[in-house]
Short mmCIF file of C-alpha atoms and ligand atoms in Angstrom, two decimals:
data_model
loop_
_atom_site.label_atom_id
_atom_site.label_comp_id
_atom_site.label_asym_id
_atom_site.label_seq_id
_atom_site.Cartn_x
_atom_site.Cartn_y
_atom_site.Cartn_z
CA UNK N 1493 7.51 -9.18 -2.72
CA UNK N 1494 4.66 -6.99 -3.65
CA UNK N 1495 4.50 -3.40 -1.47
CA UNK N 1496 0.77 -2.63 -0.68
CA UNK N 1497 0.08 0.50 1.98
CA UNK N 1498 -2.33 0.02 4.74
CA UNK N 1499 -4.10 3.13 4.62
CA UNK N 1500 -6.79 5.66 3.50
CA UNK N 1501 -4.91 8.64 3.68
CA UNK N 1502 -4.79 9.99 0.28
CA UNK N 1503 -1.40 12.38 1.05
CA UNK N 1504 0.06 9.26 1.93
CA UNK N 1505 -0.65 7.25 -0.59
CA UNK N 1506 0.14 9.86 -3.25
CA UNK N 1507 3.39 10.70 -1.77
CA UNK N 1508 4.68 7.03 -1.66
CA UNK N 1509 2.98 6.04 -4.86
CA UNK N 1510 5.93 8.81 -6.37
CA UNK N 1511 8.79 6.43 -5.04
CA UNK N 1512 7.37 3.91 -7.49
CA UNK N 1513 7.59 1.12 -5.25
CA UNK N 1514 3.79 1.12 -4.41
CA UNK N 1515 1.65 -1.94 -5.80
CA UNK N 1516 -1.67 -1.36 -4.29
CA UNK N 1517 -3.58 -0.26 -1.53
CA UNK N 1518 -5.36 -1.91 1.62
CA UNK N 1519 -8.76 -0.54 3.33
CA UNK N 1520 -10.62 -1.92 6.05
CA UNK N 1521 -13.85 0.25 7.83
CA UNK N 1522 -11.41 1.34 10.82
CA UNK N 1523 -9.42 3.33 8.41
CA UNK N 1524 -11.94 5.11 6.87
CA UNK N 1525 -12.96 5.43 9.82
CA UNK N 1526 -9.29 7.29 10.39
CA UNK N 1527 -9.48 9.35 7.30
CA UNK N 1528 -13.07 10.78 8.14
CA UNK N 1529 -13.92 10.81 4.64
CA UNK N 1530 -16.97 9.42 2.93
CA UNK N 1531 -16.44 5.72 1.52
CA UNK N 1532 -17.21 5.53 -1.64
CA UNK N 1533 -15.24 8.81 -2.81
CA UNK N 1534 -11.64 7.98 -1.19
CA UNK N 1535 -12.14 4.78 -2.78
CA UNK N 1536 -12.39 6.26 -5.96
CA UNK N 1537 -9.82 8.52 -5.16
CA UNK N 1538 -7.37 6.04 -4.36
CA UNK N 1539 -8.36 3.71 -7.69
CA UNK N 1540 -7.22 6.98 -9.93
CA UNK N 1541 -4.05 7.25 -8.35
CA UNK N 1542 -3.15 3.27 -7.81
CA UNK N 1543 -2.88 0.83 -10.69
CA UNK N 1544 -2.54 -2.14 -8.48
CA UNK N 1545 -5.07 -3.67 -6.65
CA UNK N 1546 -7.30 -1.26 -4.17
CA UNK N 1547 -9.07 -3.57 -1.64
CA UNK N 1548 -12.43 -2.18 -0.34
CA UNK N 1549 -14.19 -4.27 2.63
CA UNK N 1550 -17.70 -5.64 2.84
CA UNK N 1551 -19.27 -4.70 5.76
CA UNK N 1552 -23.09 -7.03 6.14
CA UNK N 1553 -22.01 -10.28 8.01
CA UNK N 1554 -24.55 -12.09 5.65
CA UNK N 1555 -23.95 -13.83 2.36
CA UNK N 1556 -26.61 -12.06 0.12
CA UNK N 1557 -25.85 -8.74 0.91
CA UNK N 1558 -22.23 -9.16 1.12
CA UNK N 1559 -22.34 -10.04 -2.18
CA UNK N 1560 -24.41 -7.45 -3.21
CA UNK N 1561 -22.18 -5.17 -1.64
CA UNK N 1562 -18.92 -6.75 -3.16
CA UNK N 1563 -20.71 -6.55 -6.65
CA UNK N 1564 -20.96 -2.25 -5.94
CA UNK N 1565 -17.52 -2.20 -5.12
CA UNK N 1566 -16.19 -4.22 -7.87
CA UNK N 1567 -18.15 -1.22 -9.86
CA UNK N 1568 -15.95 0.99 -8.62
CA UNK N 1569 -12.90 0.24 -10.87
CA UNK N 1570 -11.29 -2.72 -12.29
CA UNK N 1571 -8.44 -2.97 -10.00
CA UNK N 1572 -10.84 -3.28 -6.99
CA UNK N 1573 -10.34 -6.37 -4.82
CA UNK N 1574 -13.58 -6.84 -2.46
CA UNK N 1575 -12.54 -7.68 0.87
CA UNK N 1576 -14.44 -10.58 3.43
CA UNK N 1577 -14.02 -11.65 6.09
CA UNK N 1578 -13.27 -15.23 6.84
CA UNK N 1579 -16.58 -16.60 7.51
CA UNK N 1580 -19.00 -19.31 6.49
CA UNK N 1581 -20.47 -16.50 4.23
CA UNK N 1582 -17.43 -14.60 4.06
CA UNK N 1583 -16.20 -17.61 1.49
CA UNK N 1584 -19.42 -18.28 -0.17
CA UNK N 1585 -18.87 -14.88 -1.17
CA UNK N 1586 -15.84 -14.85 -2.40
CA UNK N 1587 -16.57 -18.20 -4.20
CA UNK N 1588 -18.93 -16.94 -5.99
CA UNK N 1589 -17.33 -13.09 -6.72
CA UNK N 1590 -14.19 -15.28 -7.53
CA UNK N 1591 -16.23 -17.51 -10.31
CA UNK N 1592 -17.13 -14.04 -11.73
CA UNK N 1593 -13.68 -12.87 -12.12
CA UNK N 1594 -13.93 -10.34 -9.13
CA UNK N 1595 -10.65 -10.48 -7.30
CA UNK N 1596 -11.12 -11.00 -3.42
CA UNK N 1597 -9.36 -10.56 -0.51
CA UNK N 1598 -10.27 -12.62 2.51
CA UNK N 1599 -9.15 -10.92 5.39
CA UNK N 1600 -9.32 -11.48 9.37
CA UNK N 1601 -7.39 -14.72 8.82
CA UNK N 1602 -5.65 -16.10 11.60
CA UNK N 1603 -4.75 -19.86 11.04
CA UNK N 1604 -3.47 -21.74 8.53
CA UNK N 1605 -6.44 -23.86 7.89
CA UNK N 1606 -8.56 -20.86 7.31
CA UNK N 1607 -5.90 -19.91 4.71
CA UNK N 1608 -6.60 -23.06 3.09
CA UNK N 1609 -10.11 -22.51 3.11
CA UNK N 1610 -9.94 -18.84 1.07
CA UNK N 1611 -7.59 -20.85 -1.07
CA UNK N 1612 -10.04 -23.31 -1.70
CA UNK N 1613 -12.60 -20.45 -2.39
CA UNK N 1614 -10.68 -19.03 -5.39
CA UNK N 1615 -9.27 -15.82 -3.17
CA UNK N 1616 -7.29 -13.57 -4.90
CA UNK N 1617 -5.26 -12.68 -1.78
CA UNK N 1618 -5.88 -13.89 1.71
CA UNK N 1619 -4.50 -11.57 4.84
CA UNK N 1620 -2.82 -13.27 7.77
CA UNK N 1621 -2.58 -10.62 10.33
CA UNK N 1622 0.69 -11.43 12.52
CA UNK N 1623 0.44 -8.32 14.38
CA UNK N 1624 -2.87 -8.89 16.49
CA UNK N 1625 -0.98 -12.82 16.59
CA UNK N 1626 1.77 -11.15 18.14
CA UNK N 1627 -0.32 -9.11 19.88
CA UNK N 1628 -1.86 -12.03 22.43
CA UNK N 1629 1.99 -14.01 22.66
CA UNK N 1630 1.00 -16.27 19.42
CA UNK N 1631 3.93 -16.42 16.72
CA UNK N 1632 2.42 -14.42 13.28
CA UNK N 1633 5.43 -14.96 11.22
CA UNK N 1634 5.21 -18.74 11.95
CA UNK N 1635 1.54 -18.77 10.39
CA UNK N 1636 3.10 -17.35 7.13
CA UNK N 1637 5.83 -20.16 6.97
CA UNK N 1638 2.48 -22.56 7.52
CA UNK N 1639 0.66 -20.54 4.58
CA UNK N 1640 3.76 -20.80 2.63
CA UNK N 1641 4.50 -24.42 2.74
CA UNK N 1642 0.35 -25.18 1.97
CA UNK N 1643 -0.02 -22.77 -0.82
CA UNK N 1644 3.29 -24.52 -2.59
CA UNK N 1645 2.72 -27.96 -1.34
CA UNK N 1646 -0.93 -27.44 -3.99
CA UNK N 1647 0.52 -24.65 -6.22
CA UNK N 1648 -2.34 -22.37 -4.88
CA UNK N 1649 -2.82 -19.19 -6.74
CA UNK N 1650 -3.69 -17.14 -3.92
CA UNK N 1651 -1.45 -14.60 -2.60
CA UNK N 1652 -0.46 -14.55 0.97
CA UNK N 1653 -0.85 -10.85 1.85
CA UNK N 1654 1.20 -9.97 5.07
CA UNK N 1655 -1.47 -7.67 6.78
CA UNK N 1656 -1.03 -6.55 10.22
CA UNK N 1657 2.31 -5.11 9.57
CA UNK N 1658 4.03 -3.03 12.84
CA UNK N 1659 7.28 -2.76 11.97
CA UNK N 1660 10.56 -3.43 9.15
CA UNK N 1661 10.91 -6.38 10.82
CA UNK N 1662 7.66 -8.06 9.61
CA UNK N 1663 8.39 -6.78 6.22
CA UNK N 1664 11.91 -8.50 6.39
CA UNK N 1665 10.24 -11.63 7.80
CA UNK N 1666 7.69 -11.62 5.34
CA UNK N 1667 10.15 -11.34 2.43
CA UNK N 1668 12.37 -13.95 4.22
CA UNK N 1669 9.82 -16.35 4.27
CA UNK N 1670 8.84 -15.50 0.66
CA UNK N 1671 5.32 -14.18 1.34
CA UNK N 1672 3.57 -12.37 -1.97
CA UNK N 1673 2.50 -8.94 -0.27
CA UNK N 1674 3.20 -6.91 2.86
CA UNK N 1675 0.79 -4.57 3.20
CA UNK N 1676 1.94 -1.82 5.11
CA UNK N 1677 1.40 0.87 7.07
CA UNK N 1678 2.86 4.16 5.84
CA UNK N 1679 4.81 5.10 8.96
CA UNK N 1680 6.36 2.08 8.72
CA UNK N 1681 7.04 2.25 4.91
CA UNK N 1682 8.80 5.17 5.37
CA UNK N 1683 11.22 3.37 7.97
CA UNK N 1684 12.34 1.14 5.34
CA UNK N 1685 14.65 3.69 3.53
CA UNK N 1686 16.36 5.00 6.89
CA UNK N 1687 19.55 3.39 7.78
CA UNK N 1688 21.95 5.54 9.99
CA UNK N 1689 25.01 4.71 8.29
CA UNK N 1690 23.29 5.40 4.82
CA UNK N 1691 22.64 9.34 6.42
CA UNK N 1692 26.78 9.51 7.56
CA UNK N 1693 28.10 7.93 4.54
CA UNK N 1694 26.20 10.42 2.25
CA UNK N 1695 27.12 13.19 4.45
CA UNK N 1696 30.97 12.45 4.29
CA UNK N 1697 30.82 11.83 0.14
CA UNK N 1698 29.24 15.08 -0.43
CA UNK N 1699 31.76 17.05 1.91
CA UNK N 1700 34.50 14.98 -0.16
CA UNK N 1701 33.17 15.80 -3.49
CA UNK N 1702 32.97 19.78 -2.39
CA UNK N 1703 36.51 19.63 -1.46
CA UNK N 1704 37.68 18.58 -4.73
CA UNK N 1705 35.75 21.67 -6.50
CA UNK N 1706 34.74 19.83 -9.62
CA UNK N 1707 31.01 19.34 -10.90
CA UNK N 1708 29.33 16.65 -13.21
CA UNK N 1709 26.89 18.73 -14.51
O1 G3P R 1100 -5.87 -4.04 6.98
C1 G3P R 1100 -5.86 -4.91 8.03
C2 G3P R 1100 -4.67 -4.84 8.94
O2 G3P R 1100 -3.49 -4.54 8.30
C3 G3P R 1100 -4.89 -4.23 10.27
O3 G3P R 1100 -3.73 -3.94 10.99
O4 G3P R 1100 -2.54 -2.86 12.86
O5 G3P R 1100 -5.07 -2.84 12.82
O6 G3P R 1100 -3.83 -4.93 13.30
P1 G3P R 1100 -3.80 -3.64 12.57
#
């Protein structure tokens, strides 16, 4: 499973592109918003330090100038994926971005028939976001299995992108279930390398190795 972070934050994303377990990066306008930088240059930012896809979000609600939007981002850098939302236009968009060989990610998805739909509409990724399902007592990880089974059941190309991500145990569903990406917030990132027992084990080899006085290097 791919690792993108949720974020704008530059420090973050530098720092965790260093483990070299980073594939790409997710935007949306509420964490830009966060970063209080100007758009366009910690988008550019982020494209020099991330190979992987960097997905920048449309933000008109109608077709034309979505797509004339998506076409500036897609300026940007190569590795841009222009982000819509999953509307009427939202897909006519990214049909038509798609056709041009503009990778798109459809986001605000939130059933599996809308997956199908982005699918359909030659999406690079689409984003299921089982948070905000969790969120109002609806089951997000069981709209990934439904994405899942679709996607195989047709050999879709689109990746399922986990978006929405609150905690390890999304990303461990996510892998479970054999979704493409988690994109993921970098808080919660980080959590993935803690394990208690890792800390106390470590701990006890390293007093261990001191107390037999020899060196490798
Ligand atoms: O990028 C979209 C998504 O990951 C948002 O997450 O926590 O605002 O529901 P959240």
């Amino acid at each position: 499973m791919k690792f993108f972070i949720d974020t704008a934050d530059i420090d973050d994303i530098k720092e965790l592109a260093a483990t070299g377990l980073l594939d790409g990066v997710t935007t949306n306008p509420s964490l830009i918003k966060k970063s209080g930088r100007k758009f366009f240059e910690v988008i550019e930012e982020i494209c020099g330090v991330i190979e992987g896809p960097v997905s920048a979000e449309t933000v008109a609600t109608d077709h034309k100038t979505m797509l004339e939007e998506g076409r500036r981002l897609a300026g940007i850098a190569k590795n841009i994926a222009v982000k819509v939302p999953l509307t009427v236009d939202g897909l006519k968009t990214c049909k038509t971005l798609s056709d041009d060989g503009v990778m798109v990610n459809v986001t605000l998805c939130f059933s599996a028939t809308q997956a199908l739909l982005s699918a359909k509409a030659g999406a690079a990724f689409v984003s299921p976001f089982v948070g905000r399902l969790d969120d109002i007592s609806e089951d997000g990880m069981a709209l990934i299995e439904d994405i899942r089974l679709i996607f195989d059941n047709y050999d879709f190309a689109t990746e399922i992108l986990v978006a929405s991500v609150r905690s390890p145990m999304h990303v461990l569903e996510a892998a479970r279930i054999g979704a493409d990406v988690a994109t993921i917030p970098a808080d919660v990132l980080r959590k993935l390398f803690d394990h208690p027992l890792t800390d106390k084990g470590l701990a006890t080899f390293i007093q261990d190795w001191e107390d037999t006085g020899e060196s490798i290097l």
